[in-house]
Short mmCIF file of C-alpha atoms in Angstrom, two decimals:
data_model
loop_
_atom_site.label_atom_id
_atom_site.label_comp_id
_atom_site.label_asym_id
_atom_site.label_seq_id
_atom_site.Cartn_x
_atom_site.Cartn_y
_atom_site.Cartn_z
CA UNK Z 29 0.00 0.00 0.00
CA UNK Z 30 1.43 3.44 -0.92
CA UNK Z 31 2.57 5.43 2.08
CA UNK Z 32 -0.09 8.11 1.59
CA UNK Z 33 -2.97 5.71 1.50
CA UNK Z 34 -3.95 5.81 5.17
CA UNK Z 35 -4.06 9.63 5.03
CA UNK Z 36 -6.44 9.61 2.06
CA UNK Z 37 -8.92 7.05 3.30
CA UNK Z 38 -11.49 7.47 5.97
CA UNK Z 39 -10.78 5.71 9.26
CA UNK Z 40 -11.53 2.02 8.96
CA UNK Z 41 -12.39 2.25 5.24
CA UNK Z 42 -10.13 0.03 3.11
CA UNK Z 43 -8.89 0.98 -0.33
CA UNK Z 44 -9.62 0.24 -3.08
CA UNK Z 45 -13.36 0.33 -2.36
CA UNK Z 46 -15.21 -2.91 -2.21
CA UNK Z 47 -18.20 -3.71 -4.38
CA UNK Z 48 -20.75 -2.71 -1.71
CA UNK Z 49 -19.37 0.81 -2.22
CA UNK Z 50 -19.97 0.47 -5.96
CA UNK Z 51 -23.55 -0.68 -5.51
CA UNK Z 52 -24.39 1.93 -2.90
CA UNK Z 53 -22.63 4.70 -4.82
CA UNK Z 54 -24.41 3.76 -8.06
CA UNK Z 55 -27.70 4.09 -6.21
CA UNK Z 56 -26.74 7.49 -4.81
CA UNK Z 57 -25.73 8.82 -8.23
CA UNK Z 58 -28.90 7.37 -9.77
CA UNK Z 59 -31.17 9.04 -7.20
CA UNK Z 60 -29.41 12.40 -7.61
CA UNK Z 61 -29.64 12.14 -11.39
CA UNK Z 62 -33.34 11.36 -11.18
CA UNK Z 63 -33.84 14.42 -8.97
CA UNK Z 64 -31.96 16.56 -11.47
CA UNK Z 65 -34.02 15.23 -14.41
CA UNK Z 66 -37.30 15.92 -12.61
CA UNK Z 67 -36.22 19.46 -11.71
CA UNK Z 68 -35.07 19.92 -15.31
CA UNK Z 69 -38.62 19.18 -16.42
CA UNK Z 70 -39.96 21.69 -13.87
CA UNK Z 71 -37.41 24.24 -15.15
CA UNK Z 72 -38.64 23.79 -18.74
CA UNK Z 73 -42.24 24.22 -17.57
CA UNK Z 74 -41.36 27.45 -15.70
CA UNK Z 75 -39.49 28.86 -18.71
CA UNK Z 76 -42.44 28.03 -20.94
CA UNK Z 77 -44.81 29.65 -18.44
CA UNK Z 78 -42.84 32.92 -18.26
CA UNK Z 79 -41.42 33.26 -21.77
CA UNK Z 80 -43.34 30.89 -24.05
CA UNK Z 81 -41.77 30.35 -27.47
CA UNK Z 82 -41.21 34.00 -28.44
CA UNK Z 83 -38.16 35.85 -29.67
CA UNK Z 84 -36.73 36.25 -26.17
CA UNK Z 85 -36.93 32.52 -25.48
CA UNK Z 86 -35.32 31.75 -28.87
CA UNK Z 87 -32.47 34.15 -28.07
CA UNK Z 88 -31.88 32.61 -24.64
CA UNK Z 89 -31.88 29.02 -25.87
CA UNK Z 90 -29.16 29.88 -28.39
CA UNK Z 91 -27.16 31.83 -25.79
CA UNK Z 92 -27.36 28.87 -23.41
CA UNK Z 93 -26.84 26.21 -26.08
CA UNK Z 94 -23.38 27.44 -27.08
CA UNK Z 95 -21.60 27.08 -23.68
CA UNK Z 96 -23.73 24.04 -22.88
CA UNK Z 97 -22.61 22.31 -26.09
CA UNK Z 98 -18.97 23.03 -25.28
CA UNK Z 99 -19.56 21.75 -21.72
CA UNK Z 100 -20.74 18.37 -23.02
CA UNK Z 101 -17.90 18.28 -25.50
CA UNK Z 102 -15.12 19.28 -23.12
CA UNK Z 103 -15.83 19.39 -19.39
CA UNK Z 104 -18.01 16.31 -18.96
CA UNK Z 105 -16.56 14.48 -21.95
CA UNK Z 106 -12.93 14.55 -22.96
CA UNK Z 107 -11.52 16.16 -19.81
CA UNK Z 108 -13.21 13.84 -17.31
CA UNK Z 109 -12.26 10.74 -19.30
CA UNK Z 110 -8.62 11.83 -19.30
CA UNK Z 111 -8.30 13.40 -15.85
CA UNK Z 112 -9.85 10.74 -13.58
CA UNK Z 113 -7.56 7.85 -14.71
CA UNK Z 114 -4.43 9.99 -14.36
CA UNK Z 115 -5.46 11.27 -10.93
CA UNK Z 116 -6.31 7.73 -9.81
CA UNK Z 117 -2.88 6.55 -10.97
CA UNK Z 118 -1.20 9.31 -8.97
CA UNK Z 119 -3.31 8.49 -5.93
CA UNK Z 120 -2.33 4.83 -6.14
CA UNK Z 121 1.38 5.24 -6.86
CA UNK Z 122 2.43 8.64 -5.48
CA UNK Z 123 2.34 10.28 -2.09
CA UNK Z 124 -0.08 13.00 -1.06
CA UNK Z 125 2.24 15.86 -1.97
CA UNK Z 126 2.54 14.62 -5.57
CA UNK Z 127 -1.24 14.28 -5.86
CA UNK Z 128 -1.60 17.85 -4.60
CA UNK Z 129 0.99 19.08 -7.11
CA UNK Z 130 -0.95 17.44 -9.92
CA UNK Z 131 -4.23 19.01 -8.77
CA UNK Z 132 -2.59 22.46 -8.50
CA UNK Z 133 -0.97 22.16 -11.94
CA UNK Z 134 -4.18 21.01 -13.63
CA UNK Z 135 -6.20 23.77 -11.92
CA UNK Z 136 -3.79 26.48 -13.08
CA UNK Z 137 -3.25 25.16 -16.59
CA UNK Z 138 -6.90 24.36 -17.21
CA UNK Z 139 -8.10 27.59 -15.62
CA UNK Z 140 -5.81 29.77 -17.78
CA UNK Z 141 -6.99 28.17 -21.03
CA UNK Z 142 -10.64 28.41 -20.02
CA UNK Z 143 -10.26 32.04 -18.93
CA UNK Z 144 -8.68 32.96 -22.27
CA UNK Z 145 -11.39 31.15 -24.25
CA UNK Z 146 -14.11 32.81 -22.16
CA UNK Z 147 -12.73 36.33 -22.67
CA UNK Z 148 -12.35 35.82 -26.43
CA UNK Z 149 -15.89 34.39 -26.66
CA UNK Z 150 -17.37 37.30 -24.70
CA UNK Z 151 -15.62 39.82 -26.95
CA UNK Z 152 -16.64 37.91 -30.05
CA UNK Z 153 -20.21 37.13 -28.95
CA UNK Z 154 -21.75 38.53 -32.16
CA UNK Z 155 -19.52 36.26 -34.25
CA UNK Z 156 -20.54 33.19 -32.25
CA UNK Z 157 -24.19 34.20 -32.56
CA UNK Z 158 -23.83 34.47 -36.34
CA UNK Z 159 -22.21 31.02 -36.52
CA UNK Z 160 -24.67 29.18 -34.28
CA UNK Z 161 -27.81 31.12 -35.25
CA UNK Z 162 -27.35 32.58 -38.76
CA UNK Z 163 -31.12 32.93 -39.06
CA UNK Z 164 -30.98 35.70 -36.45
CA UNK Z 165 -28.95 37.97 -38.78
CA UNK Z 166 -32.18 39.21 -40.36
CA UNK Z 167 -33.58 40.28 -36.98
CA UNK Z 168 -31.43 43.01 -35.44
CA UNK Z 169 -33.25 42.96 -32.11
CA UNK Z 170 -33.06 39.18 -31.64
CA UNK Z 171 -29.42 39.09 -32.81
CA UNK Z 172 -28.38 41.83 -30.37
CA UNK Z 173 -30.29 40.23 -27.49
CA UNK Z 174 -28.66 36.86 -28.14
CA UNK Z 175 -25.19 38.42 -28.22
CA UNK Z 176 -25.84 40.32 -24.99
CA UNK Z 177 -27.05 37.17 -23.23
CA UNK Z 178 -24.12 35.15 -24.56
CA UNK Z 179 -21.73 37.52 -22.80
CA UNK Z 180 -23.49 36.61 -19.55
CA UNK Z 181 -23.90 32.87 -20.17
CA UNK Z 182 -20.51 32.02 -21.69
CA UNK Z 183 -18.58 32.25 -18.38
CA UNK Z 184 -20.71 29.23 -17.41
CA UNK Z 185 -18.27 27.17 -19.49
CA UNK Z 186 -15.36 28.32 -17.31
CA UNK Z 187 -17.27 27.69 -14.09
CA UNK Z 188 -18.78 24.33 -15.05
CA UNK Z 189 -15.46 23.04 -16.40
CA UNK Z 190 -13.81 23.82 -13.08
CA UNK Z 191 -16.81 22.17 -11.43
CA UNK Z 192 -16.18 19.03 -13.52
CA UNK Z 193 -12.53 19.19 -12.43
CA UNK Z 194 -13.56 19.36 -8.76
CA UNK Z 195 -16.12 16.59 -9.31
CA UNK Z 196 -13.46 14.38 -10.88
CA UNK Z 197 -11.34 14.71 -7.74
CA UNK Z 198 -14.28 13.90 -5.47
CA UNK Z 199 -15.31 10.91 -7.60
CA UNK Z 200 -11.75 9.59 -7.46
CA UNK Z 201 -12.01 9.67 -3.67
CA UNK Z 202 -15.42 7.97 -3.65
CA UNK Z 203 -17.35 11.16 -2.76
CA UNK Z 204 -19.98 10.53 -5.44
CA UNK Z 205 -22.98 12.21 -3.81
CA UNK Z 206 -21.66 15.77 -4.02
CA UNK Z 207 -20.85 15.83 -7.78
CA UNK Z 208 -24.07 13.93 -8.50
CA UNK Z 209 -26.15 16.49 -6.62
CA UNK Z 210 -24.42 19.50 -8.17
CA UNK Z 211 -26.50 19.61 -11.43
CA UNK Z 212 -29.60 20.10 -9.29
CA UNK Z 213 -28.29 23.60 -8.48
CA UNK Z 214 -28.48 24.63 -12.14
CA UNK Z 215 -32.19 23.86 -12.32
CA UNK Z 216 -32.91 25.50 -8.96
CA UNK Z 217 -30.98 28.64 -9.91
CA UNK Z 218 -32.77 28.98 -13.25
CA UNK Z 219 -36.19 28.41 -11.69
CA UNK Z 220 -35.45 31.03 -9.01
CA UNK Z 221 -34.10 33.48 -11.59
CA UNK Z 222 -37.22 33.14 -13.75
CA UNK Z 223 -39.51 33.74 -10.78
CA UNK Z 224 -37.63 36.41 -8.82
CA UNK Z 225 -35.33 38.23 -11.28
CA UNK Z 226 -37.70 38.53 -14.23
CA UNK Z 227 -39.81 41.31 -12.63
CA UNK Z 228 -36.76 43.50 -11.93
CA UNK Z 229 -35.04 43.18 -15.34
CA UNK Z 230 -35.42 45.79 -18.10
CA UNK Z 231 -35.30 42.86 -20.52
CA UNK Z 232 -37.12 40.07 -18.63
CA UNK Z 233 -35.49 37.14 -20.44
CA UNK Z 234 -32.05 38.36 -19.30
CA UNK Z 235 -33.03 36.89 -15.92
CA UNK Z 236 -32.46 33.42 -17.37
CA UNK Z 237 -28.98 34.35 -18.59
CA UNK Z 238 -28.03 35.58 -15.13
CA UNK Z 239 -29.58 32.43 -13.69
CA UNK Z 240 -27.13 30.37 -15.75
CA UNK Z 241 -24.18 32.45 -14.58
CA UNK Z 242 -25.26 32.23 -10.93
CA UNK Z 243 -25.77 28.47 -11.31
CA UNK Z 244 -22.20 28.01 -12.55
CA UNK Z 245 -20.81 29.86 -9.55
CA UNK Z 246 -23.04 27.95 -7.12
CA UNK Z 247 -22.03 24.59 -8.59
CA UNK Z 248 -18.32 25.36 -8.30
CA UNK Z 249 -18.34 26.90 -4.82
CA UNK Z 250 -20.63 24.16 -3.50
CA UNK Z 251 -17.87 21.60 -4.09
CA UNK Z 252 -14.93 23.57 -2.69
CA UNK Z 253 -15.55 22.80 1.02
CA UNK Z 254 -15.51 19.08 0.24
CA UNK Z 255 -12.18 19.45 -1.58
CA UNK Z 256 -10.86 21.33 1.44
CA UNK Z 257 -11.96 18.45 3.67
CA UNK Z 258 -9.85 16.10 1.52
CA UNK Z 259 -6.89 18.45 1.73
CA UNK Z 260 -7.01 18.92 -2.05
CA UNK Z 261 -8.36 22.45 -2.43
CA UNK Z 262 -6.32 23.66 -5.43
CA UNK Z 263 -3.80 26.46 -5.37
CA UNK Z 264 -3.66 27.03 -9.13
CA UNK Z 265 -0.17 26.80 -10.60
CA UNK Z 266 0.49 27.07 -14.34
CA UNK Z 267 2.75 24.19 -15.32
CA UNK Z 268 2.17 22.65 -18.74
CA UNK Z 269 5.40 20.67 -18.42
CA UNK Z 270 4.11 18.72 -15.42
CA UNK Z 271 4.14 15.03 -16.33
CA UNK Z 272 0.54 14.51 -15.27
CA UNK Z 273 -0.72 17.54 -17.20
CA UNK Z 274 1.08 16.30 -20.32
CA UNK Z 275 -0.52 12.87 -19.98
CA UNK Z 276 -3.97 14.41 -19.56
CA UNK Z 277 -3.51 16.56 -22.68
CA UNK Z 278 -2.38 13.54 -24.71
CA UNK Z 279 -5.37 11.52 -23.56
CA UNK Z 280 -7.77 14.39 -24.19
CA UNK Z 281 -7.04 14.75 -27.91
CA UNK Z 282 -8.56 11.42 -29.03
CA UNK Z 283 -11.23 11.61 -26.31
CA UNK Z 284 -12.32 15.02 -27.60
CA UNK Z 285 -12.61 13.59 -31.09
CA UNK Z 286 -14.59 10.65 -29.74
CA UNK Z 287 -17.10 12.91 -28.01
CA UNK Z 288 -17.37 14.94 -31.23
CA UNK Z 289 -18.32 11.77 -33.10
CA UNK Z 290 -21.44 11.30 -30.97
CA UNK Z 291 -22.39 14.96 -31.45
CA UNK Z 292 -21.99 14.56 -35.22
CA UNK Z 293 -24.31 11.56 -35.09
CA UNK Z 294 -26.98 13.59 -33.28
CA UNK Z 295 -26.57 16.46 -35.72
CA UNK Z 296 -26.91 14.12 -38.71
CA UNK Z 297 -30.12 12.62 -37.32
CA UNK Z 298 -31.60 16.09 -36.82
CA UNK Z 299 -30.59 17.22 -40.32
CA UNK Z 300 -32.15 14.15 -41.94
CA UNK Z 301 -35.29 14.46 -39.82
CA UNK Z 302 -35.69 18.05 -40.97
CA UNK Z 303 -36.24 16.76 -44.51
CA UNK Z 304 -39.11 14.51 -43.39
CA UNK Z 305 -42.72 15.47 -42.79
CA UNK Z 306 -43.52 18.18 -40.29
CA UNK Z 307 -43.39 16.84 -36.73
CA UNK Z 308 -40.57 14.34 -37.30
CA UNK Z 309 -38.03 16.29 -35.25
CA UNK Z 310 -40.50 16.65 -32.38
CA UNK Z 311 -41.46 12.95 -32.49
CA UNK Z 312 -37.80 11.99 -32.20
CA UNK Z 313 -37.30 14.53 -29.39
CA UNK Z 314 -40.19 13.21 -27.27
CA UNK Z 315 -39.12 9.58 -27.65
CA UNK Z 316 -35.46 10.39 -27.07
CA UNK Z 317 -36.32 12.19 -23.82
CA UNK Z 318 -38.00 9.03 -22.51
CA UNK Z 319 -35.20 6.68 -23.57
CA UNK Z 320 -32.62 9.02 -21.99
CA UNK Z 321 -34.20 8.69 -18.54
CA UNK Z 322 -33.11 5.11 -17.71
CA UNK Z 323 -29.82 5.71 -19.53
CA UNK Z 324 -29.01 8.76 -17.42
CA UNK Z 325 -30.29 7.43 -14.12
CA UNK Z 326 -28.74 3.95 -14.29
CA UNK Z 327 -26.22 3.62 -17.13
CA UNK Z 328 -24.36 6.86 -16.52
CA UNK Z 329 -24.57 6.37 -12.74
CA UNK Z 330 -22.78 3.02 -12.92
CA UNK Z 331 -20.23 4.38 -15.42
CA UNK Z 332 -19.48 7.33 -13.12
CA UNK Z 333 -18.85 5.04 -10.18
CA UNK Z 334 -16.71 2.39 -11.88
CA UNK Z 335 -14.26 4.68 -13.72
CA UNK Z 336 -12.23 5.73 -10.64
CA UNK Z 337 -12.45 2.19 -9.23
CA UNK Z 338 -11.19 0.65 -12.48
CA UNK Z 339 -8.46 3.29 -12.73
CA UNK Z 340 -7.15 2.46 -9.26
CA UNK Z 341 -7.20 -1.27 -9.94
CA UNK Z 342 -5.30 -0.78 -13.17
CA UNK Z 343 -2.76 1.42 -11.40
CA UNK Z 344 -2.40 -1.21 -8.67
CA UNK Z 345 -1.84 -3.92 -11.31
CA UNK Z 346 -4.85 -5.96 -10.20
CA UNK Z 347 -6.17 -7.42 -13.49
CA UNK Z 348 -8.40 -9.96 -11.76
CA UNK Z 349 -10.14 -7.27 -9.69
CA UNK Z 350 -10.34 -5.07 -12.78
CA UNK Z 351 -12.09 -7.84 -14.74
CA UNK Z 352 -14.41 -8.62 -11.82
CA UNK Z 353 -15.46 -4.96 -11.55
CA UNK Z 354 -16.25 -4.79 -15.27
CA UNK Z 355 -18.23 -8.01 -14.99
CA UNK Z 356 -20.16 -6.56 -12.03
CA UNK Z 357 -20.98 -3.45 -14.05
CA UNK Z 358 -22.26 -5.45 -17.02
CA UNK Z 359 -24.48 -7.60 -14.79
CA UNK Z 360 -25.82 -4.51 -13.02
CA UNK Z 361 -26.67 -2.92 -16.38
CA UNK Z 362 -28.45 -6.09 -17.55
CA UNK Z 363 -30.39 -6.27 -14.29
CA UNK Z 364 -31.83 -2.80 -14.89
CA UNK Z 365 -31.44 -2.27 -18.63
CA UNK Z 366 -33.32 -5.33 -19.89
CA UNK Z 367 -36.57 -4.63 -17.97
CA UNK Z 368 -36.30 -0.90 -18.75
CA UNK Z 369 -36.02 -1.59 -22.48
CA UNK Z 370 -38.81 -4.17 -22.34
CA UNK Z 371 -41.14 -1.79 -20.50
CA UNK Z 372 -40.40 1.11 -22.87
CA UNK Z 373 -41.22 -1.11 -25.83
CA UNK Z 374 -44.43 -2.55 -24.38
CA UNK Z 375 -45.67 0.80 -23.04
CA UNK Z 376 -44.45 3.11 -25.81
CA UNK Z 377 -47.81 4.68 -26.68
CA UNK Z 378 -49.20 4.78 -23.12
CA UNK Z 379 -46.02 6.50 -21.89
CA UNK Z 380 -46.03 9.08 -24.67
CA UNK Z 381 -49.75 9.71 -24.11
CA UNK Z 382 -49.32 10.07 -20.35
CA UNK Z 383 -46.47 12.57 -20.55
CA UNK Z 384 -47.09 14.55 -23.73
CA UNK Z 385 -50.70 14.15 -24.96
CA UNK Z 386 -51.79 17.66 -23.99
CA UNK Z 387 -52.54 20.89 -25.80
CA UNK Z 388 -51.36 20.74 -29.40
CA UNK Z 389 -50.07 17.15 -29.25
CA UNK Z 390 -52.50 15.03 -31.29
CA UNK Z 391 -53.35 11.33 -31.33
CA UNK Z 392 -51.21 11.01 -34.45
CA UNK Z 393 -48.25 12.66 -32.70
CA UNK Z 394 -48.55 10.07 -29.92
CA UNK Z 395 -48.58 7.19 -32.42
CA UNK Z 396 -45.62 8.55 -34.38
CA UNK Z 397 -43.56 9.30 -31.26
CA UNK Z 398 -44.28 5.78 -30.02
CA UNK Z 399 -42.83 4.34 -33.23
CA UNK Z 400 -39.48 6.01 -32.63
CA UNK Z 401 -39.60 5.17 -28.91
CA UNK Z 402 -40.03 1.51 -29.82
CA UNK Z 403 -36.97 1.79 -32.08
CA UNK Z 404 -34.94 3.52 -29.37
CA UNK Z 405 -35.97 0.90 -26.80
CA UNK Z 406 -34.37 -1.76 -29.04
CA UNK Z 407 -31.03 -0.06 -28.47
CA UNK Z 408 -31.40 1.10 -24.86
CA UNK Z 409 -29.45 -1.83 -23.45
CA UNK Z 410 -26.66 -1.19 -25.96
CA UNK Z 411 -26.51 2.49 -25.00
CA UNK Z 412 -26.15 1.50 -21.34
CA UNK Z 413 -23.52 -1.16 -22.06
CA UNK Z 414 -21.43 1.35 -23.99
CA UNK Z 415 -21.42 3.60 -20.92
CA UNK Z 416 -19.91 0.86 -18.73
CA UNK Z 417 -17.64 -0.83 -21.29
CA UNK Z 418 -15.88 2.34 -22.48
CA UNK Z 419 -14.43 3.02 -18.97
CA UNK Z 420 -12.62 -0.30 -19.36
CA UNK Z 421 -10.44 1.49 -21.91
CA UNK Z 422 -10.36 4.94 -20.33
CA UNK Z 423 -9.26 3.49 -16.97
CA UNK Z 424 -6.23 1.97 -18.72
CA UNK Z 425 -5.56 5.38 -20.30
CA UNK Z 426 -6.47 4.07 -23.74
CA UNK Z 427 -8.69 6.71 -25.34
CA UNK Z 428 -7.76 5.85 -28.93
CA UNK Z 429 -9.50 2.46 -29.15
CA UNK Z 430 -12.98 3.75 -28.15
CA UNK Z 431 -12.54 6.58 -30.66
CA UNK Z 432 -11.73 4.16 -33.49
CA UNK Z 433 -14.74 2.08 -32.55
CA UNK Z 434 -16.87 5.24 -32.34
CA UNK Z 435 -15.86 6.24 -35.86
CA UNK Z 436 -16.85 2.80 -37.14
CA UNK Z 437 -20.21 3.12 -35.37
CA UNK Z 438 -20.72 6.63 -36.79
CA UNK Z 439 -20.14 5.44 -40.36
CA UNK Z 440 -22.46 2.49 -39.73
CA UNK Z 441 -25.09 4.87 -38.37
CA UNK Z 442 -24.93 6.92 -41.56
CA UNK Z 443 -25.37 3.80 -43.69
CA UNK Z 444 -28.26 2.56 -41.52
CA UNK Z 445 -29.87 6.02 -41.69
CA UNK Z 446 -29.82 6.07 -45.48
CA UNK Z 447 -31.07 2.49 -45.68
CA UNK Z 448 -33.93 2.86 -43.19
CA UNK Z 449 -35.15 6.44 -43.63
CA UNK Z 450 -37.15 5.64 -46.79
CA UNK Z 451 -39.15 2.65 -45.50
CA UNK Z 452 -39.46 3.75 -41.85
CA UNK Z 453 -39.13 7.57 -41.98
CA UNK Z 454 -38.30 9.08 -38.56
CA UNK Z 455 -38.50 5.67 -36.84
CA UNK Z 456 -35.80 4.49 -39.25
CA UNK Z 457 -33.45 7.15 -37.88
CA UNK Z 458 -34.11 5.94 -34.33
CA UNK Z 459 -33.61 2.32 -35.35
CA UNK Z 460 -30.36 3.22 -37.13
CA UNK Z 461 -29.12 4.80 -33.91
CA UNK Z 462 -29.98 1.62 -32.00
CA UNK Z 463 -28.29 -0.67 -34.54
CA UNK Z 464 -25.11 1.40 -34.55
CA UNK Z 465 -25.13 1.38 -30.72
CA UNK Z 466 -25.22 -2.43 -30.74
CA UNK Z 467 -22.28 -2.47 -33.15
CA UNK Z 468 -20.41 -0.02 -30.91
CA UNK Z 469 -21.13 -2.09 -27.79
CA UNK Z 470 -20.12 -5.35 -29.47
CA UNK Z 471 -16.78 -3.92 -30.67
CA UNK Z 472 -16.01 -2.53 -27.20
CA UNK Z 473 -16.84 -5.90 -25.61
CA UNK Z 474 -14.73 -7.78 -28.17
CA UNK Z 475 -11.80 -5.43 -27.63
CA UNK Z 476 -11.88 -5.83 -23.85
CA UNK Z 477 -12.06 -9.60 -24.11
CA UNK Z 478 -9.26 -9.72 -26.67
CA UNK Z 479 -7.02 -7.62 -24.43
CA UNK Z 480 -7.91 -9.70 -21.38
CA UNK Z 481 -9.34 -6.69 -19.55
CA UNK Z 482 -12.72 -8.39 -19.11
CA UNK Z 483 -13.10 -12.05 -18.31
CA UNK Z 484 -16.57 -13.38 -17.62
CA UNK Z 485 -16.94 -14.51 -14.02
CA UNK Z 486 -18.69 -17.64 -12.81
CA UNK Z 487 -22.48 -17.94 -12.83
CA UNK Z 488 -23.43 -16.33 -16.15
CA UNK Z 489 -25.72 -19.12 -17.47
CA UNK Z 490 -27.72 -19.16 -14.23
CA UNK Z 491 -27.89 -15.35 -14.15
CA UNK Z 492 -29.23 -15.18 -17.72
CA UNK Z 493 -31.93 -17.75 -16.94
CA UNK Z 494 -32.92 -15.74 -13.86
CA UNK Z 495 -33.18 -12.61 -16.00
CA UNK Z 496 -35.29 -14.43 -18.58
CA UNK Z 497 -37.71 -15.64 -15.92
CA UNK Z 498 -38.05 -12.23 -14.23
CA UNK Z 499 -38.53 -10.33 -17.48
CA UNK Z 500 -41.11 -12.88 -18.59
CA UNK Z 501 -43.04 -12.12 -15.41
CA UNK Z 502 -42.72 -8.39 -16.05
CA UNK Z 503 -44.04 -8.70 -19.60
CA UNK Z 504 -46.93 -10.93 -18.50
CA UNK Z 505 -48.09 -8.45 -15.85
CA UNK Z 506 -47.88 -5.46 -18.22
CA UNK Z 507 -49.78 -7.25 -21.00
CA UNK Z 508 -52.41 -8.40 -18.49
CA UNK Z 509 -53.05 -5.01 -16.90
CA UNK Z 510 -52.60 -2.75 -19.93
CA UNK Z 511 -55.63 -1.43 -21.83
CA UNK Z 512 -56.00 -0.65 -25.57
CA UNK Z 513 -54.31 2.50 -26.85
CA UNK Z 514 -57.65 4.10 -27.67
CA UNK Z 515 -58.56 4.14 -24.00
CA UNK Z 516 -55.26 5.80 -23.05
CA UNK Z 517 -55.96 8.57 -25.55
CA UNK Z 518 -59.50 9.00 -24.20
CA UNK Z 519 -58.41 9.19 -20.55
CA UNK Z 520 -57.95 12.55 -18.87
CA UNK Z 521 -54.50 13.55 -17.67
CA UNK Z 522 -55.08 12.51 -14.06
CA UNK Z 523 -56.49 9.13 -15.04
CA UNK Z 524 -53.61 8.46 -17.43
CA UNK Z 525 -51.13 9.27 -14.65
CA UNK Z 526 -52.87 7.00 -12.12
CA UNK Z 527 -53.21 4.12 -14.60
CA UNK Z 528 -49.54 4.43 -15.54
CA UNK Z 529 -48.52 4.49 -11.87
CA UNK Z 530 -50.41 1.23 -11.30
CA UNK Z 531 -48.76 -0.39 -14.33
CA UNK Z 532 -45.27 0.72 -13.37
CA UNK Z 533 -45.59 -0.33 -9.71
CA UNK Z 534 -47.13 -3.68 -10.64
CA UNK Z 535 -44.38 -4.32 -13.19
CA UNK Z 536 -41.59 -3.40 -10.78
CA UNK Z 537 -43.15 -5.54 -8.05
CA UNK Z 538 -43.55 -8.54 -10.38
CA UNK Z 539 -39.99 -8.20 -11.69
CA UNK Z 540 -38.26 -8.10 -8.32
CA UNK Z 541 -40.48 -10.78 -6.81
CA UNK Z 542 -39.62 -13.01 -9.77
CA UNK Z 543 -35.91 -12.26 -9.31
CA UNK Z 544 -36.17 -13.24 -5.66
CA UNK Z 545 -38.01 -16.46 -6.53
CA UNK Z 546 -35.31 -17.23 -9.09
CA UNK Z 547 -32.65 -16.91 -6.39
CA UNK Z 548 -31.19 -13.44 -7.09
CA UNK Z 549 -30.15 -11.69 -3.88
CA UNK Z 550 -28.84 -8.16 -3.31
CA UNK Z 551 -25.85 -9.51 -1.39
CA UNK Z 552 -24.67 -11.27 -4.54
CA UNK Z 553 -24.05 -7.86 -6.11
CA UNK Z 554 -22.52 -6.49 -2.94
CA UNK Z 555 -19.89 -9.22 -3.07
CA UNK Z 556 -18.67 -8.24 -6.53
#
């Protein structure tokens, strides 16, 4: 055990963390993510209530989209995938002073780059507005408003990137709850800004821009006391020659390209959908929002938890524990992902009707959205598996292999899109995304097996039979209790919600009772 290890662990808590920590931490991250998603829905409702879909709302969404896009691309994508494995390696192999030097060097080097980018973007806000919203050039008022708001919202990129940096440190030290809760502050800040700042602003919609800025500051400063408690509150020091900083930069280049690949895929789907009949983009949006819920709450939660654990086990040269952790993650994803995908497929129209069949959303919109939701549900398990298999490469500081596989999947997605868009229209685009996700997941799995990073543990045949039995029970209960689609469309909103609650609770109850009858116990996952 490295000499600093006792100082970095809590009294009586062994390192690396045991699987009960993984299971418990995955649950904590999942609950926090669910809370954030629910508040995000409330935030959207509040924005719609105060600003509708007018010029001011259009201007804000563009001004928020630009730093938010870069956040997904950089802070929560390439940087996190590169930083956490390097930090975990330092934690495992170096003493506390070296870990602190790495944190200080990354804080200074990262902060300087982000500050420079932010200042340039604020000065060049009109240029960015013209690039991201060229349609606004014909409307002087909307263009100027967007540029003004962008100067307020763009510093969010600086703040949220430093927040991701702080969250990476906390995750590496098994403090998952704090980074997982942090996104909740964005939604709370924007809701509060819409309610309390709007009345005092000369331009009411500017309240939302300031809400974004305030949220970035809150998210960053919320995490600082917890870094201080670890003794890792950064004292920024610019040092691009630091060995750890150099490694992070080298790992970030392919990771940044890999994240860009997924964004290109989403852009391509939207472009193709724009050529289809009116409503296609919205149908894909509604169905994608539903499929993202289990992915975000469970798939991303497990991926967040296993990356630092895998990184430490790789640094400690423990290939057997590394393989066992990957195997645990795959089983956990199957335990949740299979029933989630099955339920989304069986309840596609009822779910769409329950959540979105109001106002201008017609019966036809429900049916069309359900078609794409059914197609997305076919790939949900693959999406979740990708989230937990990719860390098997990132933890070993191999960012190139997932990128190569991502490029293959992107090309396949384009081919599938062109092949399926004519016979299946918008649902063909969703199905193409699912098929390319399965290809991506398969290639990741094959690569890990080939490199010996993942070796299947004992008990797989029995586990698969248990899953088959439990999911059969789930499907039987849903098919038994469900009513024809026509009745769902005729129900009022309250009745739809109550009927759906009964279906969901009955399905969950049947699934877990069947798992218990088949011999699956929670302690089996705690032992992994």
